[in-house]
Amino acid sequence: MLLAPSKKALVPFVSVANMMRLVHHVGVEIFLKELTDAIEADFARWPEFDKTPRLGSHSHDGVIELMPTSDGQIYSFKYVNGHPKNMAQGLQTVTAFGLLADVATGYPVLQTEMTVLTALRTAATSAMAARHLAPKSSRTMAIIGNGAQCEFQALAMRAVLGIESVRLFDIDPKATEKALRNLAGSGLETVACTSAQAAIEGADIITTCTADKAFATILTDNMVGSGVHINAIGGDCPGKTELHPDILKRADTFVEYPPQTWIEGEIQQMPKDYPITELWRVVTGETEGRRDPRQITLFDSVGFAIEDFSALRYVREKIRDTQFFEELDMIADPDDPRDLFGMLSRAAG
Amino acid sequence: MLLAPSKKALVPFVSVANMMRLVHHVGVEIFLKELTDAIEADFARWPEFDKTPRLGSHSHDGVIELMPTSDGQIYSFKYVNGHPKNMAQGLQTVTAFGLLADVATGYPVLQTEMTVLTALRTAATSAMAARHLAPKSSRTMAIIGNGAQCEFQALAMRAVLGIESVRLFDIDPKATEKALRNLAGSGLETVACTSAQAAIEGADIITTCTADKAFATILTDNMVGSGVHINAIGGDCPGKTELHPDILKRADTFVEYPPQTWIEGEIQQMPKDYPITELWRVVTGETEGRRDPRQITLFDSVGFAIEDFSALRYVREKIRDTQFFEELDMIADPDDPRDLFGMLSRAAG
């Protein structure tokens, strides 16, 4: 068996099918709740992480990004693309995969699909932020933009905050119909609305998750009443925003990693002295989150590498002692590490 | 078959075992020669590529790097670590894997192991540089440092330049013995030497490929005679060099991507006005390579993302219509791209 790789050379790989099996094995809402806690635990030790803005390769139709981070013990990165025009060809706007590696040796220890996992971690991050920023008694949320992220957001807010009712709006009624169908039987009351204005009526939490790669105004100032929490997750590249700047002027804005949010988030529209708070400081208790029932809070979420780190770490724990992974022969492992050529030669036999 | 992924969701994956099968299927020397040509073809269109220094995560024991590039049609990146202390634990100093993706959609189209492939592409890049810089009549090479890269270097120089004799030295005689064993039957004359000084005697090409993460002086000025080509490939991180600066003062130095080489290469020891030539300008004919038989040429090689791009592109072509790959279920591909949650729900069945 000259070609049989040794144990050290094998990297556990979670395919899309296995990720879905794992999610159902754990239960979608439990998965979202545990993932929310995993992300919160890593936000609570934010200073321990190496942080860098993601490395993007921009092209006419979209962007391909690498998002690395490390806590000194474990390194992670995610490969993710964003191609809004993909949908018209029947392709995903966002696809992703991720990797964990051992910092001490540089050896990969996990590779997973992250298209499904990113949807889950984005929703879990929103829920984690809302736990600190939304009104305590939140029961109703609005979701503007009923695409791939929509149902994950609704279920995470239900699992973590006890949201009971979801008001849905999309410029394409078919997207809303899809969300209604998928959320039937979830225990959530769902209300299809004919405008963004109608959707946010009575909502404690307003989530915007639209996908167009352009400056857009999904919400204007006159639409937003006091006391709400806005969860703006659709903005994730330069030139892409969802909120009118007047809303930001009235809101207290919380962000993940400022150097990235200034480039990609809603705050790219604001002057550089616009006050922002890093969410991790709220998680550690260093700074207050919501302090007033009339306050408008805004989580200007663009997604950060530490959230992927948390998700990968969580999946690594959950697949232990399960069948939900394969092993990839990804690392050459000669008996004598200097004898890579000898390994190659012997493989000729 | 609710969990069966569609064709679009599958990414060809070349494992270590399959990469070795592919190399033997093609033939090691033909593989090295074709890869040299593939790299040269991409150097010839250097300005078409997006270029960025690699993104390194440095730790006490080593570094984990991401090396992306794109020619506007195809995007590639390599994950690679460098951990000199790994060897003492029986692990590889360098392991790697790589990915190609379609720029228009962001979808990955190939993932391969790159530990073996990096060794091959590094040797092919050296051979490509030597084709332009080494004396035309080169028949003898010295290799200082007989680790994992050694035999690949020797065979690439034989395949591409017609080198007939290799003089070997390593501070560990066991490394040299390993190289002698592996090169027996290759058609190369091999000579084990007891010092670097002895090894370079009569050599037209001197390759240094040592691995220690420290400033070291493998070659001093008095050792190097006129007319030789030095191929310094062992330097690949800040604080790691192999040559005495006096050698650089006498040599004409050629580099891959200056912003990276100034950080990682031999030239990190030199003042910022030290003259260097970009190798791609020699390949296009814009600048002269070797112009004088007494000239000392130095290829200060640190490895650049475009070389990995070329190697991945070459492997993608070579596996077509072969069995040397598997398909990874890496990309979620719902029938309706907005219905990621529906895909997840249906997988519960």
XYZ file of C-alpha atoms in Angstrom:
698
model
C 0.000 0.000 0.000
C 2.584 2.527 -1.110
C -0.034 5.172 -1.841
C -1.960 4.854 1.425
C -1.551 8.109 3.328
C -0.759 8.077 7.035
C -3.197 9.370 9.635
C -1.336 12.682 9.924
C -1.846 13.341 6.232
C -5.642 13.152 6.426
C -7.831 16.193 6.924
C -11.468 15.773 8.013
C -13.769 17.293 5.383
C -17.417 18.191 5.921
C -19.238 18.215 2.577
C -22.461 20.128 1.959
C -24.458 16.928 2.417
C -22.705 16.146 5.697
C -23.106 19.737 6.959
C -26.852 19.444 6.355
C -26.929 16.056 8.091
C -25.036 17.538 11.035
C -27.436 20.491 11.310
C -30.462 18.165 11.394
C -28.716 15.765 13.770
C -28.215 18.662 16.220
C -31.484 20.419 15.324
C -31.547 23.725 13.416
C -32.558 25.924 16.350
C -30.192 24.245 18.819
C -27.407 24.557 16.249
C -28.161 28.281 15.871
C -28.318 28.784 19.627
C -25.060 26.925 20.331
C -23.384 28.735 17.448
C -24.555 32.069 18.880
C -22.919 31.118 22.181
C -19.704 30.008 20.414
C -19.486 33.330 18.563
C -20.204 35.261 21.764
C -17.440 33.361 23.575
C -14.941 34.402 20.891
C -16.154 38.034 20.871
C -15.523 37.985 24.640
C -11.818 37.258 23.972
C -11.540 39.524 20.904
C -8.097 40.987 21.779
C -6.554 37.487 21.601
C -7.165 37.278 17.841
C -4.979 38.334 14.921
C -7.222 40.623 12.932
C -6.849 41.828 9.364
C -9.352 43.120 6.808
C -10.285 40.398 4.363
C -8.194 40.110 1.219
C -10.538 40.738 -1.689
C -10.008 40.156 -5.401
C -12.561 42.381 -7.106
C -13.717 41.819 -10.666
C -16.473 43.198 -12.871
C -19.059 40.695 -11.653
C -18.144 40.218 -8.042
C -15.487 39.557 -5.461
C -13.523 36.573 -4.166
C -12.310 37.001 -0.603
C -9.986 35.254 1.817
C -10.767 35.854 5.484
C -8.042 34.613 7.841
C -7.692 34.930 11.598
C -5.940 33.152 14.450
C -6.134 33.036 18.234
C -2.516 31.868 18.497
C -3.541 28.210 18.848
C -5.853 27.707 15.900
C -5.752 29.445 12.536
C -8.793 29.706 10.307
C -9.637 31.115 6.957
C -12.681 31.240 4.768
C -12.841 31.429 0.989
C -16.005 33.249 -0.016
C -17.302 34.831 -3.182
C -20.013 37.441 -3.712
C -21.471 37.526 -7.223
C -24.935 39.153 -7.294
C -25.437 38.261 -10.964
C -24.963 34.537 -10.280
C -28.612 34.197 -9.318
C -29.766 34.890 -12.864
C -27.722 31.844 -13.992
C -29.149 29.625 -11.261
C -25.966 29.892 -9.184
C -25.490 30.971 -5.568
C -24.590 34.631 -4.958
C -22.378 33.510 -2.095
C -20.497 30.222 -1.842
C -17.823 29.465 0.676
C -15.580 26.908 2.250
C -13.362 27.139 5.304
C -10.347 25.621 6.952
C -8.927 25.252 10.452
C -5.218 24.635 11.006
C -2.959 24.012 13.966
C -0.801 27.119 14.485
C 2.056 25.136 16.055
C 2.569 22.898 13.003
C 0.690 24.674 10.207
C -1.143 21.414 9.446
C -4.813 21.752 8.401
C -7.144 19.986 10.829
C -10.574 20.608 9.262
C -12.040 21.656 5.935
C -15.767 22.289 5.580
C -18.249 23.628 3.119
C -19.274 27.058 4.364
C -22.138 28.101 2.107
C -24.687 26.638 4.498
C -22.461 27.299 7.515
C -22.008 30.987 6.611
C -25.771 31.434 6.442
C -26.002 29.898 9.928
C -23.132 31.924 11.395
C -24.424 35.183 9.930
C -27.800 34.583 11.538
C -26.165 33.535 14.809
C -24.022 36.694 14.820
C -27.135 38.797 14.274
C -28.847 37.022 17.166
C -25.801 37.515 19.370
C -25.792 41.249 18.632
C -29.563 41.493 19.129
C -29.237 39.772 22.518
C -27.215 42.813 23.624
C -28.869 45.560 21.559
C -32.535 44.760 20.829
C -35.355 45.731 23.223
C -35.616 43.034 25.900
C -39.261 42.379 25.140
C -38.750 41.969 21.366
C -41.393 39.659 19.906
C -41.764 40.942 16.325
C -39.150 41.287 13.617
C -39.249 42.602 10.054
C -37.071 41.111 7.322
C -36.525 43.255 4.248
C -34.983 41.066 1.576
C -36.227 37.475 1.594
C -33.295 35.765 -0.128
C -30.991 32.986 1.013
C -30.340 34.518 4.460
C -33.946 35.258 5.423
C -35.170 32.090 7.135
C -31.885 31.620 9.011
C -32.307 35.113 10.488
C -35.871 34.393 11.553
C -35.017 31.089 13.226
C -31.943 32.453 15.001
C -33.951 35.344 16.439
C -36.620 32.890 17.557
C -34.116 30.471 19.087
C -32.067 33.114 20.890
C -34.516 35.956 21.641
C -37.938 34.324 21.542
C -39.201 36.233 18.512
C -42.794 35.144 17.746
C -43.759 37.024 14.589
C -41.876 37.788 11.349
C -43.016 40.435 8.860
C -41.596 39.815 5.397
C -41.006 42.043 2.386
C -39.066 41.598 -0.833
C -39.297 43.475 -4.126
C -39.841 40.025 -5.643
C -43.020 38.468 -4.165
C -41.711 35.005 -5.131
C -38.908 35.400 -2.589
C -41.448 36.193 0.127
C -43.584 33.203 -0.897
C -40.518 30.980 -0.609
C -39.817 32.290 2.899
C -43.457 31.827 3.965
C -43.342 28.248 2.702
C -40.063 27.471 4.446
C -41.154 29.004 7.762
C -44.547 27.242 7.822
C -44.445 24.839 10.730
C -41.537 26.646 12.387
C -43.784 27.988 15.129
C -43.257 31.548 13.914
C -46.185 33.683 12.851
C -45.364 34.993 9.360
C -46.866 38.055 7.681
C -46.237 38.876 4.010
C -46.094 42.637 3.467
C -46.358 44.702 0.289
C -43.761 47.338 1.185
C -40.773 47.841 3.440
C -42.836 50.508 5.237
C -45.610 47.998 5.941
C -43.147 45.304 7.028
C -41.479 47.356 9.744
C -44.796 48.375 11.342
C -44.697 47.246 14.958
C -41.349 45.500 14.554
C -38.883 45.555 17.469
C -36.082 44.298 15.229
C -35.637 45.309 11.576
C -33.303 43.125 9.567
C -32.211 44.287 6.114
C -30.624 41.610 3.965
C -30.775 42.685 0.349
C -28.043 41.722 -2.087
C -27.679 44.269 -4.875
C -24.137 45.568 -5.416
C -25.067 49.285 -5.396
C -25.876 52.126 -3.063
C -29.530 51.539 -2.235
C -31.907 52.991 0.295
C -33.993 50.188 1.727
C -34.957 52.253 4.761
C -35.370 56.021 4.963
C -35.326 58.062 8.119
C -39.073 58.751 8.367
C -39.798 55.003 8.341
C -37.851 54.195 11.484
C -39.440 54.855 14.878
C -37.650 55.119 18.195
C -36.713 52.088 20.257
C -36.034 49.661 17.402
C -32.969 47.580 16.755
C -31.787 47.567 13.132
C -29.779 44.598 11.965
C -28.215 45.657 8.636
C -26.500 42.626 7.184
C -26.890 43.190 3.443
C -23.953 45.573 3.110
C -20.734 43.727 2.538
C -18.687 45.540 -0.029
C -17.585 49.030 -0.970
C -20.380 50.922 -2.718
C -23.096 48.749 -1.155
C -25.340 50.229 1.548
C -28.977 49.811 2.561
C -29.801 52.638 4.960
C -30.265 56.369 4.469
C -27.501 58.249 6.331
C -30.121 60.167 8.357
C -30.996 56.909 10.115
C -27.374 56.492 11.129
C -27.379 60.015 12.562
C -30.174 59.056 14.982
C -28.821 55.595 15.803
C -26.113 54.229 18.066
C -24.054 52.069 15.745
C -22.233 48.881 16.698
C -19.717 47.165 14.446
C -17.512 44.083 14.246
C -14.039 45.175 13.077
C -13.891 48.935 12.342
C -11.162 48.876 9.628
C -13.364 46.513 7.609
C -16.716 48.135 8.427
C -15.480 51.587 7.369
C -14.801 50.106 3.931
C -17.793 47.821 3.523
C -20.503 48.730 6.002
C -23.301 51.299 6.231
C -20.831 53.676 7.888
C -18.870 54.040 4.623
C -21.390 56.844 3.921
C -20.578 58.696 7.160
C -17.816 61.158 8.067
C -14.810 59.610 9.824
C -15.769 61.196 13.143
C -19.101 59.361 13.186
C -19.148 57.536 16.542
C -19.187 53.734 16.473
C -18.882 51.096 19.175
C -17.119 47.777 18.738
C -19.589 45.018 19.573
C -17.002 42.962 21.457
C -16.715 45.730 24.056
C -20.431 45.337 24.728
C -20.038 41.563 25.037
C -17.271 41.925 27.627
C -19.346 44.508 29.542
C -16.782 47.231 29.007
C -19.382 49.341 27.164
C -23.147 49.483 27.420
C -25.317 48.026 24.646
C -28.924 49.219 24.759
C -29.308 51.731 27.602
C -32.637 53.386 26.770
C -35.973 52.020 25.471
C -36.249 54.922 22.984
C -32.736 54.445 21.595
C -32.305 53.235 18.005
C -29.524 50.660 17.904
C -27.879 49.597 14.656
C -25.723 46.532 14.138
C -23.802 47.435 10.979
C -22.796 43.875 10.207
C -20.455 42.992 7.367
C -19.246 39.604 8.636
C -15.831 39.092 10.145
C -13.298 36.281 10.128
C -13.667 35.606 13.873
C -17.301 34.576 13.312
C -16.103 31.985 10.796
C -13.434 30.867 13.239
C -16.140 30.318 15.846
C -18.322 28.422 13.385
C -15.460 26.171 12.256
C -14.410 25.527 15.844
C -18.022 24.662 16.725
C -18.351 22.268 13.768
C -15.039 20.631 14.664
C -16.422 19.862 18.140
C -19.777 18.665 16.848
C -18.428 16.178 14.260
C -16.280 14.435 16.860
C -17.571 10.870 17.231
C -19.975 11.269 14.324
C -20.007 10.010 10.742
C -20.568 13.468 9.279
C -17.183 13.851 7.638
C -14.796 12.182 5.211
C -11.012 12.253 5.330
C -9.091 14.030 2.581
C -5.608 12.918 1.611
C -4.428 16.507 1.449
C -1.015 16.544 3.157
C 2.029 14.720 1.872
C 3.510 12.784 4.744
C 6.745 10.975 3.906
C 8.294 8.797 6.626
C 11.313 11.110 6.581
C 10.026 14.664 6.103
C 13.092 15.530 4.028
C 12.378 12.644 1.724
C 9.462 14.033 -0.249
C 11.083 12.878 -3.476
C 11.551 9.364 -2.110
C 7.847 9.230 -1.289
C 7.071 10.302 -4.853
C 9.504 7.731 -6.295
C 8.104 4.877 -4.245
C 4.584 5.809 -5.408
C 5.627 4.787 -8.929
C 5.556 1.116 -7.937
C -31.683 11.348 -3.460
C -32.288 14.593 -1.616
C -28.670 14.825 -0.516
C -27.114 14.153 -3.912
C -25.303 17.297 -5.015
C -25.700 18.561 -8.562
C -22.775 18.659 -10.990
C -22.222 22.388 -10.431
C -21.694 21.760 -6.734
C -18.791 19.371 -7.267
C -15.172 20.493 -7.251
C -12.449 18.213 -8.684
C -9.913 17.401 -5.959
C -6.437 15.992 -6.566
C -5.238 14.172 -3.452
C -1.583 13.556 -2.660
C -1.890 9.986 -3.955
C -3.500 11.184 -7.188
C -0.922 13.943 -7.662
C 1.837 11.339 -7.401
C -0.019 9.078 -9.844
C -0.384 12.009 -12.248
C 3.326 12.870 -12.031
C 4.328 9.292 -12.845
C 1.676 9.034 -15.557
C 3.218 12.092 -17.256
C 6.804 11.266 -16.256
C 8.695 13.339 -13.658
C 11.061 15.066 -16.085
C 8.366 15.751 -18.694
C 6.143 17.099 -15.912
C 8.968 19.409 -14.777
C 9.683 20.528 -18.330
C 6.033 21.238 -19.190
C 5.564 23.004 -15.870
C 8.632 25.159 -16.610
C 7.013 26.146 -19.901
C 3.665 26.849 -18.204
C 5.354 29.115 -15.652
C 7.338 30.875 -18.362
C 4.137 31.488 -20.358
C 2.569 33.204 -17.333
C 5.726 35.250 -16.597
C 5.483 36.427 -20.212
C 2.059 37.978 -19.454
C 2.972 39.191 -15.946
C 1.200 42.582 -16.206
C -2.159 40.813 -16.688
C -2.091 39.435 -13.134
C -3.411 40.921 -9.904
C -0.393 40.868 -7.620
C -0.239 41.224 -3.860
C 2.342 40.144 -1.270
C 1.256 36.941 0.429
C -0.832 37.293 3.570
C 1.177 35.716 6.367
C 0.135 34.764 9.886
C 3.366 34.539 11.846
C 3.683 32.607 15.085
C 6.504 31.513 17.333
C 7.148 28.309 15.392
C 6.409 29.313 11.839
C 4.094 30.974 9.402
C 0.838 30.173 7.618
C 0.406 32.021 4.349
C -2.301 32.634 1.779
C -1.050 33.433 -1.722
C -3.777 34.646 -4.073
C -3.578 35.942 -7.632
C -5.823 36.281 -10.665
C -5.467 36.913 -14.384
C -9.016 38.262 -14.611
C -10.387 34.925 -15.863
C -9.085 32.488 -13.291
C -8.370 33.126 -9.611
C -5.968 30.983 -7.619
C -4.704 30.822 -4.120
C -2.367 28.576 -2.196
C -2.423 27.789 1.512
C 1.110 27.041 2.640
C 2.856 26.777 5.990
C 6.529 27.020 6.877
C 7.467 25.410 10.197
C 11.196 24.537 10.380
C 10.761 22.736 13.721
C 8.198 20.342 12.260
C 10.967 18.076 10.983
C 12.024 17.139 14.510
C 8.465 15.791 15.070
C 8.475 13.835 11.813
C 6.278 16.415 10.095
C 6.822 18.327 6.842
C 8.368 21.819 7.123
C 6.154 22.942 4.259
C 2.699 21.606 3.406
C 0.308 23.208 1.000
C -2.899 22.943 -0.940
C -4.297 25.145 -3.666
C -7.470 26.180 -5.389
C -8.546 27.541 -8.761
C -11.810 29.429 -9.149
C -13.755 30.976 -11.996
C -13.551 34.775 -11.647
C -16.908 35.332 -13.403
C -18.893 33.248 -10.877
C -16.560 32.865 -7.913
C -17.118 29.087 -8.035
C -14.086 26.895 -7.231
C -13.125 24.657 -10.170
C -10.150 22.727 -8.760
C -8.603 21.897 -5.399
C -5.302 20.057 -5.201
C -2.704 19.027 -2.696
C 0.284 21.308 -3.227
C 3.009 19.875 -1.017
C 4.332 17.729 -3.851
C 3.194 20.258 -6.463
C 4.992 23.157 -4.729
C 8.237 21.186 -4.740
C 7.776 20.631 -8.476
C 6.829 24.240 -9.263
C 9.700 25.642 -7.197
C 12.156 23.491 -9.137
C 10.484 24.404 -12.432
C 10.685 28.123 -11.583
C 14.400 27.723 -10.799
C 14.895 25.968 -14.134
C 12.946 28.685 -15.955
C 15.138 31.387 -14.388
C 18.320 29.404 -15.097
C 17.281 29.034 -18.745
C 17.611 32.835 -18.998
C 20.413 33.466 -16.501
C 22.799 30.485 -16.239
C 25.793 30.060 -18.550
C 24.593 28.434 -21.789
C 27.027 25.548 -21.445
C 26.065 24.718 -17.838
C 26.652 21.025 -17.117
C 27.462 20.993 -13.373
C 25.368 22.226 -10.483
C 25.954 22.371 -6.737
C 23.108 21.961 -4.265
C 23.745 23.257 -0.756
C 20.983 21.906 1.474
C 19.808 18.422 0.553
C 16.330 18.498 2.059
C 12.909 18.011 0.503
C 13.572 20.349 -2.456
C 16.957 18.941 -3.489
C 16.141 16.154 -5.952
C 13.402 18.200 -7.636
C 15.964 20.941 -8.322
C 18.442 18.484 -9.769
C 15.904 16.836 -12.077
C 14.418 20.134 -13.281
C 17.889 21.447 -14.178
C 18.600 18.191 -16.000
C 15.273 18.199 -17.859
C 15.374 21.857 -18.853
C 19.115 22.717 -19.126
C 20.805 19.385 -19.658
C 22.749 19.405 -16.378
C 24.864 16.245 -16.127
C 26.525 16.393 -12.714
C 25.253 17.393 -9.257
C 27.565 18.179 -6.335
C 25.780 17.799 -3.004
C 26.415 19.195 0.460
C 24.339 19.318 3.627
C 25.432 19.883 7.233
C 23.640 16.576 7.897
C 25.344 13.787 5.878
C 22.146 11.714 6.134
C 20.359 14.286 3.968
C 23.046 13.968 1.311
C 22.874 10.161 1.488
C 19.116 10.361 0.939
C 19.619 12.571 -2.135
C 22.306 10.250 -3.543
C 19.952 7.294 -3.092
C 17.032 9.080 -4.740
C 19.086 10.319 -7.693
C 20.712 6.951 -8.386
C 19.392 5.816 -11.749
C 18.313 9.316 -12.749
C 21.141 9.573 -15.254
C 22.768 12.359 -13.239
C 26.303 11.994 -11.945
C 26.164 12.714 -8.209
C 29.085 13.774 -5.996
C 28.782 13.988 -2.212
C 30.910 16.817 -0.821
C 32.102 17.538 2.700
C 31.712 21.307 2.610
C 29.826 24.016 0.747
C 33.201 25.202 -0.540
C 33.961 21.770 -1.994
C 30.466 21.434 -3.477
C 30.582 24.610 -5.522
C 33.950 23.756 -7.100
C 33.470 23.741 -10.859
C 29.734 24.334 -10.614
C 28.043 26.501 -13.245
C 24.892 26.741 -11.155
C 24.862 26.968 -7.356
C 21.523 26.272 -5.708
C 21.095 27.050 -2.018
C 18.046 25.488 -0.405
C 18.548 25.413 3.336
C 15.621 25.803 5.717
C 16.672 27.373 8.998
C 14.623 30.379 10.110
C 17.589 32.658 10.832
C 20.124 34.866 9.112
C 22.711 32.367 7.911
C 25.669 32.588 5.591
C 25.722 29.501 3.432
C 27.967 31.185 0.894
C 30.597 33.866 1.496
C 32.057 36.164 -1.115
C 35.465 34.469 -1.460
C 33.766 31.169 -2.328
C 31.977 32.434 -5.422
C 33.909 32.710 -8.685
C 32.909 34.751 -11.710
C 30.506 33.460 -14.327
C 28.262 31.359 -12.065
C 24.522 31.480 -11.667
C 23.282 31.374 -8.081
C 19.807 30.072 -7.459
C 18.949 31.073 -3.880
C 15.640 29.487 -3.016
C 16.011 28.829 0.710
C 15.110 32.353 1.801
C 11.399 32.779 2.182
C 10.686 34.821 5.242
C 11.825 37.961 7.014
C 15.043 37.323 8.943
C 16.015 34.371 6.740
C 18.888 34.732 4.258
C 21.582 32.424 2.904
C 24.135 34.641 1.159
C 26.715 37.105 2.432
C 25.820 40.642 1.254
C 29.207 40.958 -0.471
C 28.073 38.332 -2.990
C 25.031 40.423 -3.802
C 27.270 43.450 -4.394
C 29.091 41.565 -7.164
C 26.005 39.922 -8.642
C 23.198 41.010 -10.947
C 20.092 40.086 -9.035
C 16.792 38.951 -10.549
C 13.574 38.661 -8.542
C 9.953 37.596 -8.881
C 7.769 40.275 -7.247
C 9.852 43.069 -5.679
C 7.455 44.082 -2.850
C 7.624 40.492 -1.582
C 11.308 39.880 -2.261
C 12.341 43.028 -0.372
C 10.637 41.547 2.688
C 11.608 37.900 2.346
C 14.512 37.509 -0.058
C 18.279 37.833 0.091
C 17.891 41.525 -0.801
C 16.300 42.238 2.592
C 19.936 42.718 3.722
C 20.646 45.341 1.067
C 20.017 49.102 0.922
C 16.839 50.137 -0.885
C 18.818 51.494 -3.852
C 20.356 48.073 -4.538
C 19.553 47.396 -8.218
C 17.285 44.465 -9.012
C 15.648 43.229 -12.212
C 12.225 41.654 -12.398
C 12.577 38.233 -14.016
C 9.415 38.631 -16.118
C 11.079 41.505 -17.993
C 13.842 39.096 -19.009
C 11.270 36.524 -20.113
C 9.487 39.055 -22.345
C 12.859 40.180 -23.774
C 12.421 43.706 -22.453
C 15.619 43.343 -20.395
C 18.726 41.228 -20.892
C 19.333 38.195 -18.672
C 22.943 36.962 -18.779
C 24.974 39.290 -21.012
C 28.564 38.374 -20.066
C 30.297 35.016 -19.373
C 32.054 36.524 -16.316
C 28.873 37.963 -14.824
C 27.510 36.498 -11.565
C 23.731 36.167 -11.851
C 21.537 35.615 -8.808
C 17.934 34.483 -8.853
C 16.707 35.638 -5.433
C 13.696 33.341 -5.395
C 11.082 33.468 -2.667
C 8.184 31.886 -4.554
C 5.283 33.873 -5.888
C 1.559 33.264 -6.332
C 1.732 33.353 -10.144
C 3.950 30.237 -10.100
C 1.247 28.415 -8.142
C -1.363 29.728 -10.559
C 0.660 28.239 -13.434
C 1.046 24.917 -11.616
C -2.660 24.685 -10.807
C -3.622 25.618 -14.349
C -1.213 22.969 -15.670
C -2.633 20.285 -13.357
C -6.177 21.230 -14.340
C -5.271 20.579 -17.982
C -3.430 17.350 -17.242
C -6.196 15.683 -15.185
C -8.766 16.231 -17.945
C -9.884 12.807 -19.185
C -7.950 11.018 -16.445
C -8.956 9.249 -13.234
C -6.535 11.239 -11.103
C -9.123 13.221 -9.174
C -12.199 12.831 -6.995
C -15.151 15.200 -6.815
C -15.806 17.111 -3.614
C -19.313 18.147 -2.640
C -18.093 21.568 -1.593
C -20.650 24.048 -2.979
C -24.266 24.202 -1.902
C -26.380 24.253 -5.019
C -30.117 24.642 -4.339
C -32.468 24.508 -7.345
C -33.447 28.093 -6.546
C -30.319 29.943 -5.406
C -32.370 31.997 -2.940
C -33.744 28.835 -1.405
C -30.738 27.708 0.597
C -32.957 27.079 3.605
C -35.347 24.982 1.525
C -32.431 22.827 0.414
C -31.438 22.377 4.057
C -35.031 21.558 5.072
C -35.465 18.977 2.352
C -32.220 17.310 3.413
C -33.946 16.375 6.687
C -36.013 13.752 4.889
